[in-house]
GROMACS .gro file of C-alpha atoms in nm:
model
  280
    1UNK     CA    1 -15.752   0.888   4.525
    2UNK     CA    2 -15.675   1.163   4.274
    3UNK     CA    3 -15.408   1.399   4.258
    4UNK     CA    4 -15.605   1.708   4.399
    5UNK     CA    5 -15.700   1.548   4.696
    6UNK     CA    6 -15.327   1.389   4.736
    7UNK     CA    7 -15.216   1.745   4.724
    8UNK     CA    8 -15.453   1.863   4.997
    9UNK     CA    9 -15.376   1.559   5.242
   10UNK     CA   10 -15.058   1.705   5.206
   11UNK     CA   11 -15.067   2.068   5.282
   12UNK     CA   12 -15.322   1.968   5.583
   13UNK     CA   13 -14.999   1.684   5.682
   14UNK     CA   14 -14.778   2.001   5.642
   15UNK     CA   15 -14.969   2.253   5.879
   16UNK     CA   16 -15.069   1.957   6.146
   17UNK     CA   17 -14.665   1.875   6.110
   18UNK     CA   18 -14.576   2.263   6.154
   19UNK     CA   19 -14.846   2.297   6.458
   20UNK     CA   20 -14.624   1.975   6.591
   21UNK     CA   21 -14.360   2.131   6.584
   22UNK     CA   22 -14.448   2.470   6.705
   23UNK     CA   23 -14.610   2.336   6.994
   24UNK     CA   24 -14.327   2.181   7.100
   25UNK     CA   25 -14.110   2.461   7.035
   26UNK     CA   26 -14.270   2.630   7.293
   27UNK     CA   27 -14.338   2.418   7.530
   28UNK     CA   28 -13.955   2.421   7.551
   29UNK     CA   29 -13.912   2.749   7.578
   30UNK     CA   30 -14.176   2.781   7.834
   31UNK     CA   31 -13.971   2.500   8.030
   32UNK     CA   32 -13.646   2.686   7.964
   33UNK     CA   33 -13.440   2.750   8.271
   34UNK     CA   34 -13.462   3.126   8.423
   35UNK     CA   35 -13.047   3.274   8.360
   36UNK     CA   36 -13.131   3.401   8.670
   37UNK     CA   37 -13.146   3.083   8.842
   38UNK     CA   38 -12.811   2.794   8.859
   39UNK     CA   39 -12.891   2.445   8.909
   40UNK     CA   40 -12.639   2.455   9.185
   41UNK     CA   41 -12.517   2.756   9.362
   42UNK     CA   42 -12.298   2.845   9.704
   43UNK     CA   43 -12.248   3.111   9.887
   44UNK     CA   44 -11.890   3.149  10.084
   45UNK     CA   45 -11.832   3.436  10.292
   46UNK     CA   46 -11.915   3.640  10.569
   47UNK     CA   47 -12.120   3.981  10.658
   48UNK     CA   48 -11.994   4.245  10.868
   49UNK     CA   49 -12.276   4.363  11.135
   50UNK     CA   50 -12.353   4.660  11.327
   51UNK     CA   51 -12.550   4.527  11.617
   52UNK     CA   52 -12.720   4.671  11.855
   53UNK     CA   53 -12.802   4.353  12.182
   54UNK     CA   54 -12.993   4.403  12.457
   55UNK     CA   55 -13.063   4.130  12.688
   56UNK     CA   56 -13.327   4.155  13.032
   57UNK     CA   57 -13.530   3.937  13.248
   58UNK     CA   58 -13.792   3.943  13.465
   59UNK     CA   59 -13.925   3.733  13.738
   60UNK     CA   60 -14.282   3.546  13.706
   61UNK     CA   61 -14.507   3.827  13.907
   62UNK     CA   62 -14.284   4.106  13.697
   63UNK     CA   63 -14.182   4.238  14.056
   64UNK     CA   64 -13.761   4.175  13.956
   65UNK     CA   65 -13.658   4.308  13.612
   66UNK     CA   66 -13.369   4.475  13.441
   67UNK     CA   67 -13.187   4.522  13.151
   68UNK     CA   68 -12.842   4.525  12.987
   69UNK     CA   69 -12.707   4.705  12.654
   70UNK     CA   70 -12.412   4.445  12.590
   71UNK     CA   71 -12.251   4.784  12.313
   72UNK     CA   72 -12.381   5.050  12.555
   73UNK     CA   73 -12.298   4.859  12.903
   74UNK     CA   74 -12.040   4.639  12.871
   75UNK     CA   75 -11.854   4.782  12.589
   76UNK     CA   76 -11.903   4.507  12.297
   77UNK     CA   77 -11.809   4.652  11.999
   78UNK     CA   78 -12.062   4.794  11.732
   79UNK     CA   79 -11.937   4.593  11.443
   80UNK     CA   80 -11.800   4.238  11.399
   81UNK     CA   81 -11.734   4.007  11.106
   82UNK     CA   82 -11.969   3.691  11.106
   83UNK     CA   83 -11.899   3.399  10.883
   84UNK     CA   84 -12.196   3.335  10.659
   85UNK     CA   85 -12.287   2.991  10.418
   86UNK     CA   86 -12.579   2.928  10.200
   87UNK     CA   87 -12.648   2.658   9.956
   88UNK     CA   88 -12.963   2.652   9.680
   89UNK     CA   89 -13.025   2.342   9.470
   90UNK     CA   90 -13.239   2.366   9.185
   91UNK     CA   91 -13.468   2.062   9.099
   92UNK     CA   92 -13.584   2.129   8.727
   93UNK     CA   93 -13.657   2.453   8.578
   94UNK     CA   94 -13.844   2.562   8.899
   95UNK     CA   95 -13.859   2.435   9.220
   96UNK     CA   96 -13.555   2.349   9.420
   97UNK     CA   97 -13.367   2.375   9.842
   98UNK     CA   98 -13.220   2.588  10.009
   99UNK     CA   99 -12.959   2.633  10.271
  100UNK     CA  100 -12.869   2.890  10.504
  101UNK     CA  101 -12.643   2.881  10.854
  102UNK     CA  102 -12.467   3.199  11.047
  103UNK     CA  103 -12.348   3.239  11.368
  104UNK     CA  104 -12.299   3.535  11.637
  105UNK     CA  105 -12.018   3.482  11.831
  106UNK     CA  106 -11.959   3.709  12.036
  107UNK     CA  107 -11.802   3.815  12.479
  108UNK     CA  108 -11.657   4.090  12.627
  109UNK     CA  109 -11.506   4.181  12.980
  110UNK     CA  110 -11.520   4.519  13.126
  111UNK     CA  111 -11.553   4.780  13.437
  112UNK     CA  112 -11.892   4.881  13.386
  113UNK     CA  113 -11.981   5.286  13.396
  114UNK     CA  114 -12.321   5.228  13.611
  115UNK     CA  115 -12.470   4.994  13.808
  116UNK     CA  116 -12.717   4.727  13.612
  117UNK     CA  117 -12.935   4.494  13.766
  118UNK     CA  118 -13.012   4.182  13.581
  119UNK     CA  119 -13.264   3.892  13.732
  120UNK     CA  120 -13.266   4.050  14.084
  121UNK     CA  121 -12.878   4.085  14.097
  122UNK     CA  122 -12.699   4.461  14.117
  123UNK     CA  123 -12.351   4.474  13.969
  124UNK     CA  124 -12.224   4.831  14.127
  125UNK     CA  125 -12.040   5.101  13.943
  126UNK     CA  126 -11.702   5.019  13.901
  127UNK     CA  127 -11.743   4.638  13.906
  128UNK     CA  128 -11.614   4.417  13.692
  129UNK     CA  129 -11.831   4.201  13.430
  130UNK     CA  130 -11.811   3.979  13.210
  131UNK     CA  131 -12.072   3.905  12.916
  132UNK     CA  132 -12.127   3.663  12.660
  133UNK     CA  133 -12.369   3.585  12.356
  134UNK     CA  134 -12.383   3.301  12.122
  135UNK     CA  135 -12.676   3.325  11.848
  136UNK     CA  136 -12.710   3.031  11.564
  137UNK     CA  137 -12.937   3.008  11.267
  138UNK     CA  138 -12.955   2.751  11.026
  139UNK     CA  139 -13.262   2.696  10.748
  140UNK     CA  140 -13.368   2.464  10.506
  141UNK     CA  141 -13.701   2.534  10.268
  142UNK     CA  142 -13.803   2.460   9.944
  143UNK     CA  143 -13.792   2.703   9.657
  144UNK     CA  144 -14.070   2.756   9.368
  145UNK     CA  145 -13.931   2.963   9.133
  146UNK     CA  146 -14.229   3.158   8.906
  147UNK     CA  147 -14.103   3.290   8.576
  148UNK     CA  148 -13.890   3.191   8.261
  149UNK     CA  149 -13.731   3.504   8.144
  150UNK     CA  150 -13.457   3.759   8.278
  151UNK     CA  151 -13.629   3.771   8.612
  152UNK     CA  152 -13.811   3.511   8.831
  153UNK     CA  153 -14.032   3.527   9.158
  154UNK     CA  154 -13.977   3.246   9.437
  155UNK     CA  155 -14.165   3.131   9.701
  156UNK     CA  156 -14.024   2.920   9.982
  157UNK     CA  157 -14.132   2.723  10.291
  158UNK     CA  158 -13.932   2.551  10.568
  159UNK     CA  159 -13.777   2.537  10.875
  160UNK     CA  160 -13.550   2.745  11.052
  161UNK     CA  161 -13.234   2.643  11.372
  162UNK     CA  162 -13.186   2.878  11.641
  163UNK     CA  163 -12.966   2.816  11.933
  164UNK     CA  164 -12.929   3.145  12.171
  165UNK     CA  165 -12.644   3.110  12.399
  166UNK     CA  166 -12.609   3.424  12.683
  167UNK     CA  167 -12.367   3.431  13.038
  168UNK     CA  168 -12.323   3.719  13.289
  169UNK     CA  169 -12.087   3.688  13.517
  170UNK     CA  170 -11.939   3.952  13.745
  171UNK     CA  171 -11.856   4.076  14.079
  172UNK     CA  172 -11.882   4.410  14.290
  173UNK     CA  173 -11.744   4.554  14.636
  174UNK     CA  174 -12.075   4.564  14.878
  175UNK     CA  175 -11.966   4.738  15.273
  176UNK     CA  176 -11.595   4.612  15.170
  177UNK     CA  177 -11.701   4.260  15.077
  178UNK     CA  178 -11.682   4.099  14.717
  179UNK     CA  179 -12.029   3.919  14.605
  180UNK     CA  180 -12.004   3.717  14.244
  181UNK     CA  181 -12.338   3.603  14.094
  182UNK     CA  182 -12.348   3.445  13.726
  183UNK     CA  183 -12.656   3.455  13.476
  184UNK     CA  184 -12.672   3.176  13.214
  185UNK     CA  185 -12.934   3.011  12.960
  186UNK     CA  186 -12.848   2.783  12.688
  187UNK     CA  187 -13.174   2.653  12.450
  188UNK     CA  188 -13.211   2.579  12.088
  189UNK     CA  189 -13.524   2.506  11.919
  190UNK     CA  190 -13.690   2.437  11.566
  191UNK     CA  191 -13.983   2.663  11.414
  192UNK     CA  192 -14.134   2.763  11.092
  193UNK     CA  193 -14.060   2.958  10.811
  194UNK     CA  194 -14.190   3.182  10.493
  195UNK     CA  195 -13.865   3.288  10.230
  196UNK     CA  196 -13.969   3.524   9.874
  197UNK     CA  197 -13.761   3.617   9.690
  198UNK     CA  198 -13.674   3.831   9.373
  199UNK     CA  199 -13.410   3.713   9.129
  200UNK     CA  200 -13.330   3.910   8.739
  201UNK     CA  201 -12.975   3.857   8.517
  202UNK     CA  202 -12.886   4.169   8.387
  203UNK     CA  203 -12.700   3.971   8.119
  204UNK     CA  204 -12.469   3.681   8.183
  205UNK     CA  205 -12.193   3.839   8.428
  206UNK     CA  206 -12.459   4.075   8.617
  207UNK     CA  207 -12.765   3.976   8.821
  208UNK     CA  208 -13.005   4.157   9.126
  209UNK     CA  209 -13.182   3.992   9.378
  210UNK     CA  210 -13.423   4.051   9.664
  211UNK     CA  211 -13.489   3.790   9.976
  212UNK     CA  212 -13.741   3.823  10.261
  213UNK     CA  213 -13.827   3.595  10.524
  214UNK     CA  214 -13.904   3.558  10.876
  215UNK     CA  215 -13.932   3.254  11.114
  216UNK     CA  216 -14.170   3.273  11.414
  217UNK     CA  217 -14.198   3.046  11.717
  218UNK     CA  218 -14.476   3.045  12.045
  219UNK     CA  219 -14.476   2.801  12.316
  220UNK     CA  220 -14.222   2.596  12.458
  221UNK     CA  221 -13.946   2.679  12.661
  222UNK     CA  222 -13.744   2.925  12.364
  223UNK     CA  223 -13.991   3.114  12.120
  224UNK     CA  224 -14.011   3.421  11.930
  225UNK     CA  225 -13.977   3.590  11.587
  226UNK     CA  226 -13.646   3.647  11.333
  227UNK     CA  227 -13.734   3.863  11.059
  228UNK     CA  228 -13.451   3.931  10.793
  229UNK     CA  229 -13.425   4.157  10.459
  230UNK     CA  230 -13.164   4.155  10.227
  231UNK     CA  231 -13.081   4.319   9.843
  232UNK     CA  232 -12.761   4.206   9.641
  233UNK     CA  233 -12.545   4.271   9.312
  234UNK     CA  234 -12.369   3.932   9.228
  235UNK     CA  235 -12.146   3.987   8.920
  236UNK     CA  236 -11.954   3.663   8.737
  237UNK     CA  237 -11.615   3.771   8.549
  238UNK     CA  238 -11.597   3.408   8.481
  239UNK     CA  239 -11.878   3.137   8.431
  240UNK     CA  240 -11.856   2.924   8.727
  241UNK     CA  241 -11.698   3.146   9.003
  242UNK     CA  242 -11.793   3.522   9.075
  243UNK     CA  243 -11.846   3.764   9.376
  244UNK     CA  244 -12.147   3.874   9.537
  245UNK     CA  245 -12.244   4.191   9.787
  246UNK     CA  246 -12.519   4.241   9.942
  247UNK     CA  247 -12.655   4.457  10.255
  248UNK     CA  248 -12.872   4.339  10.487
  249UNK     CA  249 -13.126   4.357  10.827
  250UNK     CA  250 -13.217   4.095  11.036
  251UNK     CA  251 -13.407   4.166  11.371
  252UNK     CA  252 -13.444   3.914  11.647
  253UNK     CA  253 -13.709   3.892  11.929
  254UNK     CA  254 -13.655   3.544  12.147
  255UNK     CA  255 -13.764   3.467  12.516
  256UNK     CA  256 -13.607   3.222  12.747
  257UNK     CA  257 -13.879   3.063  12.941
  258UNK     CA  258 -13.709   2.927  13.334
  259UNK     CA  259 -13.809   2.835  13.609
  260UNK     CA  260 -13.857   3.168  13.801
  261UNK     CA  261 -13.715   3.398  13.512
  262UNK     CA  262 -13.758   3.482  13.166
  263UNK     CA  263 -13.522   3.616  12.999
  264UNK     CA  264 -13.570   3.818  12.651
  265UNK     CA  265 -13.305   3.897  12.380
  266UNK     CA  266 -13.386   4.209  12.172
  267UNK     CA  267 -13.122   4.218  11.888
  268UNK     CA  268 -13.051   4.377  11.536
  269UNK     CA  269 -12.808   4.338  11.308
  270UNK     CA  270 -12.735   4.538  10.990
  271UNK     CA  271 -12.467   4.558  10.731
  272UNK     CA  272 -12.283   4.469  10.413
  273UNK     CA  273 -12.213   4.131  10.291
  274UNK     CA  274 -11.933   3.997  10.073
  275UNK     CA  275 -11.923   3.631   9.900
  276UNK     CA  276 -11.756   3.461   9.675
  277UNK     CA  277 -11.995   3.291   9.385
  278UNK     CA  278 -11.983   2.952   9.296
  279UNK     CA  279 -12.204   2.830   9.023
  280UNK     CA  280 -12.280   2.526   8.804
   0.00000   0.00000   0.00000
């Protein structure tokens, strides 16, 4: 091989090596994890929820009906601080799991100012009535994140667990006689869930996000839908510890079937949340 051919081969090899290095570098950049995502992300806190809650009941023939607004009729407080926890785990750069849980427990006793009907029973004005509502929600979803820059979009599919427990008991004076009645229900169910999300890292300390999710289940003793939307801001004054502020809206509509009656829960929850944020 003469000197000219040797130099030509060297140039070709150098170009091929540069092309391989460039391709490897491009692949690594494409696979780089977005700064908007963490390997493990923990949220611990609660939301100061403004609630509007209505429970209703009707018989199979829809001849006997009645409803109660827990805030207006039973004096439940409009606002309540409820605990909430979330965990996100990233697998690789673009996939992972998310877990979420919160509960709303409320109970109140008062003398009602007007007569109310529920499950065919009339609680007269000035009757002493106790109401209780427990709502639990938990979810697990598998996420795909699209994008590798400061902003990523996410799609999640999974399952949600929700349980509803209600009780209404009271007494009334009718023709000088005191009558007592209690109506209660307790059930839970699993349902498919769809989640959408957007994350954006402004810099190393500040990030913003938008989340939306929906749960829907038909059939069975307990069915209905739950829709949720939230927008939030994260601030990390330290590398692994920070705070998160969020404003969310949730609409819950659940129907419980019984032998003689159907109960329905309609609840709207909106308000700010504050979290201790841990990331690793």
